[in-house]
XYZ file of N, CA, C and O in Angstrom:
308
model
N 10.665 -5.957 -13.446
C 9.740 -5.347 -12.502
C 8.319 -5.626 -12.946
O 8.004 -6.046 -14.059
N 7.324 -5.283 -11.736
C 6.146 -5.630 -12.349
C 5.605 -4.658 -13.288
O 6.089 -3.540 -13.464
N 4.451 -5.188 -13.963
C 3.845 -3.986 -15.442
C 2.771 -4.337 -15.115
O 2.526 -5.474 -14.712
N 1.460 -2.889 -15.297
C 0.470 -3.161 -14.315
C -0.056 -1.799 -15.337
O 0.565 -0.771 -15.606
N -1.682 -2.314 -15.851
C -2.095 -0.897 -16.530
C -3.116 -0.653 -15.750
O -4.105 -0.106 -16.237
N -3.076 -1.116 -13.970
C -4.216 -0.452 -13.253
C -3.295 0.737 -12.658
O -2.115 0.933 -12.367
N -4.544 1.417 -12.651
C -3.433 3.021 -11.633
C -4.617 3.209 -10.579
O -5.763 2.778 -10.713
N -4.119 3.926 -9.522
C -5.365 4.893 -8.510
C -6.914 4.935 -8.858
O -7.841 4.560 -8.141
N -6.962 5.409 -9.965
C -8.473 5.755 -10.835
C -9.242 4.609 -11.446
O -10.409 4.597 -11.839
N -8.260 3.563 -11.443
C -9.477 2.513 -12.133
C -8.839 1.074 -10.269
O -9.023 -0.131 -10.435
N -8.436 1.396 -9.372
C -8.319 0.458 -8.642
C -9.572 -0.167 -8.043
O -10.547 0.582 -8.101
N -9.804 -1.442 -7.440
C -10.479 -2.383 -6.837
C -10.420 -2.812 -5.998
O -9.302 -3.114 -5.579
N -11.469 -3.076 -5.311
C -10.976 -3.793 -3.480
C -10.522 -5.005 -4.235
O -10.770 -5.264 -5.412
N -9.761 -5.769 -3.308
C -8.486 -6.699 -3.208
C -7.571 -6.901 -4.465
O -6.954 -7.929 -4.745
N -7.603 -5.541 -5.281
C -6.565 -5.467 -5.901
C -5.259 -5.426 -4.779
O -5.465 -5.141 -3.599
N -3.973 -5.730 -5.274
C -2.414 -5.714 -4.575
C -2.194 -4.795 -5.000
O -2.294 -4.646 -6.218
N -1.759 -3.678 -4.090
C -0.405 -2.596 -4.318
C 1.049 -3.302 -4.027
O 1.192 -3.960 -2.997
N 1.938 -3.172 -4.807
C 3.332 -3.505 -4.497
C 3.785 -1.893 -4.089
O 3.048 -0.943 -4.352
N 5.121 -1.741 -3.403
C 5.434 -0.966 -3.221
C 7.100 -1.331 -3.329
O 7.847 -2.155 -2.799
N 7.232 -0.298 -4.267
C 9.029 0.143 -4.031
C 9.488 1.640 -3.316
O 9.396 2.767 -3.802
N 10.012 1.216 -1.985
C 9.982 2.367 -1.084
C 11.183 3.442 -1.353
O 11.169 4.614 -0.978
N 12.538 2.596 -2.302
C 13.646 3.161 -2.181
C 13.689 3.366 -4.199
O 14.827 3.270 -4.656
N 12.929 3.535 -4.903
C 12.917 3.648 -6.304
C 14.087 3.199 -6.832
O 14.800 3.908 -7.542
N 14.344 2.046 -6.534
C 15.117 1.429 -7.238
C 14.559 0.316 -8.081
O 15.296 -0.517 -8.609
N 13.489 0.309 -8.180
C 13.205 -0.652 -9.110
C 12.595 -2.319 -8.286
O 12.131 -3.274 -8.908
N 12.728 -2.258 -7.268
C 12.121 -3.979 -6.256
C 11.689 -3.463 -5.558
O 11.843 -2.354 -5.045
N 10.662 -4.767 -5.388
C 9.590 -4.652 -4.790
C 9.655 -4.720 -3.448
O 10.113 -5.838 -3.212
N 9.420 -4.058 -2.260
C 10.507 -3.845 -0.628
C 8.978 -4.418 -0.264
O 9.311 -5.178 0.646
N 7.561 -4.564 -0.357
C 6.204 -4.722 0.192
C 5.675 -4.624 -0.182
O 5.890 -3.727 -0.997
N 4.132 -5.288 -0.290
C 2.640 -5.404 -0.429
C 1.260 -4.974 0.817
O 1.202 -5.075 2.042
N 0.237 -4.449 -0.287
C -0.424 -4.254 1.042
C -2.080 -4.951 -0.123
O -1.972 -5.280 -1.304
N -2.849 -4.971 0.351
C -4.130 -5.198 -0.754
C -5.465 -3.389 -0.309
O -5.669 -2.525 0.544
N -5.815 -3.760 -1.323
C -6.903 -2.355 -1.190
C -8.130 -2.942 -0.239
O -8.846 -3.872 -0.610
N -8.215 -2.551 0.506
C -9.459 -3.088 1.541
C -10.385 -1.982 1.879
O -11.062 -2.033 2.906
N -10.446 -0.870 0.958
C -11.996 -0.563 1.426
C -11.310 1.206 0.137
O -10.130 1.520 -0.019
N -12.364 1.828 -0.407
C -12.258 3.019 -1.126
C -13.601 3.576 -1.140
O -14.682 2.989 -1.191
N -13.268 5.111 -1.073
C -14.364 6.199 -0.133
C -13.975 7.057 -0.740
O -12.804 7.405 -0.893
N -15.003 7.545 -1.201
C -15.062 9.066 -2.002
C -13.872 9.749 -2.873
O -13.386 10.866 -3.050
N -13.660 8.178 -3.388
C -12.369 8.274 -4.295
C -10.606 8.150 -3.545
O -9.520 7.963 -4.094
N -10.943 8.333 -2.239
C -9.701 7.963 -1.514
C -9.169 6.230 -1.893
O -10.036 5.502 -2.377
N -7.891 5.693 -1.678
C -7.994 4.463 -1.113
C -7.297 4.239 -0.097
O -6.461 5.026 0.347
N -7.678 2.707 0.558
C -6.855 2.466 1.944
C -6.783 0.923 2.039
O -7.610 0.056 1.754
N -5.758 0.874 2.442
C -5.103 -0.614 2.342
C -5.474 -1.142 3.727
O -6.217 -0.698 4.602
N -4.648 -2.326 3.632
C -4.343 -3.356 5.036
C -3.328 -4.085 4.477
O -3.021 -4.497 3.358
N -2.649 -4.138 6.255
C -1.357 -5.112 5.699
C -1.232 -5.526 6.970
O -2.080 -5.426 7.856
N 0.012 -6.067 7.052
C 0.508 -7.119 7.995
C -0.345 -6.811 9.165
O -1.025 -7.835 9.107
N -0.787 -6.216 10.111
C -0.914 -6.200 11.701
C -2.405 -5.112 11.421
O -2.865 -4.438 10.499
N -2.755 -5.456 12.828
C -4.190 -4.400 12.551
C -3.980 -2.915 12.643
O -4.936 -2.146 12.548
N -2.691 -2.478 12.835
C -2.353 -0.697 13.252
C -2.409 -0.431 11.792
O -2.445 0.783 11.592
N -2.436 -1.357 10.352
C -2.773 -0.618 9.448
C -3.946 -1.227 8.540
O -4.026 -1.311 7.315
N -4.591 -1.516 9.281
C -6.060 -1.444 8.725
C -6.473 -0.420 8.334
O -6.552 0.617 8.993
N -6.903 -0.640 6.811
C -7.526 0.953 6.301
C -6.958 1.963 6.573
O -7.461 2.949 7.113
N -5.385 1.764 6.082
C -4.223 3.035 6.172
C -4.796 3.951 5.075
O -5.475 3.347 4.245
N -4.650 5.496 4.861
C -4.560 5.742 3.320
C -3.535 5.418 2.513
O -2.400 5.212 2.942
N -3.813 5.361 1.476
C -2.605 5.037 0.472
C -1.663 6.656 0.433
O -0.491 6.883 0.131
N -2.761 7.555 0.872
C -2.199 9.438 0.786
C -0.661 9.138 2.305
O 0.520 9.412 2.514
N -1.702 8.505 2.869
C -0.456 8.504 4.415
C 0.849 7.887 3.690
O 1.935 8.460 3.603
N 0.623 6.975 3.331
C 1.819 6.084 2.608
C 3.026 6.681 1.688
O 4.239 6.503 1.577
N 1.925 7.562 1.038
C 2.612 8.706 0.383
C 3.660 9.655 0.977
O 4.757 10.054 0.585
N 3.024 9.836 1.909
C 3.363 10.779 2.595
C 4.775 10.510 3.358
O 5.789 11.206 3.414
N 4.357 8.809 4.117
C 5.880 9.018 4.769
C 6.306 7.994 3.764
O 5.726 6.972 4.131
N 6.789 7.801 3.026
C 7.532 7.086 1.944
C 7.557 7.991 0.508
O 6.715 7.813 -0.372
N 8.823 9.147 0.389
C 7.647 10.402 -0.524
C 8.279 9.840 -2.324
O 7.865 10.070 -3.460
N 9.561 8.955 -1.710
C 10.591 8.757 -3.008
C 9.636 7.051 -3.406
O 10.229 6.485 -4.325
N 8.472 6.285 -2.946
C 8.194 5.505 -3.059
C 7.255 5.143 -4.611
O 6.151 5.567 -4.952
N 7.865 4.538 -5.070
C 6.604 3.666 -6.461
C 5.321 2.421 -6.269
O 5.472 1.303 -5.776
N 4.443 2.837 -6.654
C 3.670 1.506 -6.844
C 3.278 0.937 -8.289
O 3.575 1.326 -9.419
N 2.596 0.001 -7.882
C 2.231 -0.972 -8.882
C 0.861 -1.401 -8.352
O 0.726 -1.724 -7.172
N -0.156 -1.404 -9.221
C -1.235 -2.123 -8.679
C -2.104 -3.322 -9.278
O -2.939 -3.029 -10.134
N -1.971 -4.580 -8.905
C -2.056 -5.806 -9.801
C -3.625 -6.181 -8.951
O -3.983 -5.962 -7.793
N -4.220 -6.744 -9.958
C -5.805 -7.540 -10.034
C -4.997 -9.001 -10.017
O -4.279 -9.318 -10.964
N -5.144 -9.694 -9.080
C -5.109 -11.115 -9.331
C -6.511 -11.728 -9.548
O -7.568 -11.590 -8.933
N -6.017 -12.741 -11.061
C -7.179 -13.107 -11.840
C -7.485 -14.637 -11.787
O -7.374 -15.350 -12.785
N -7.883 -15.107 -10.539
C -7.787 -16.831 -10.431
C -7.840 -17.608 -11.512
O -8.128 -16.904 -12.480
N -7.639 -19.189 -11.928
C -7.664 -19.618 -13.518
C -9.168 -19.877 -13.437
O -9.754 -19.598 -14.483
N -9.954 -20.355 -12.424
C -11.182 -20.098 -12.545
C -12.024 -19.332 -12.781
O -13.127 -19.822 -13.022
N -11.902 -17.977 -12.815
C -12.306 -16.807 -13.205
C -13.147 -16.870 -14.755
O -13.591 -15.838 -15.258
């Protein structure tokens, strides 16, 4: 599985959330962080109905769900 020492509190716009919806351990989806407000965050993913979802909503209807949150670090970087 993935290993990831970013959490909620230190996340970044276009950091990746993975999501495991059924805690079993795989990864079921991705969304990226596209915008954070007064300490909230909110993603985007596939289609525009979740543009700037909260990550709290996500929570909410997925309650048994895990994340992971990865910085992709280009080799140019």
């Amino acid at each position: 599985m993935l290993h990831s020492k970013r959490s909620t509190s230190n996340a970044f716009l276009g950091d990746i959330i993975f999501y495991d919806w059924k805690g079993d351990g795989k990864v079921d989806h991705a969304s990226i962080i596209s915008k954070i407000s007064n300490g909230k965050i909110y993603v985007s993913q596939h289609n525009k109905n979740y543009k700037y979802r909260s990550l709290a909503a996500q929570r909410s209807a997925e309650p048994k769900m895990k994340i992971w949150i990865s910085r992709p670090k280009p080799e140019w970087y």
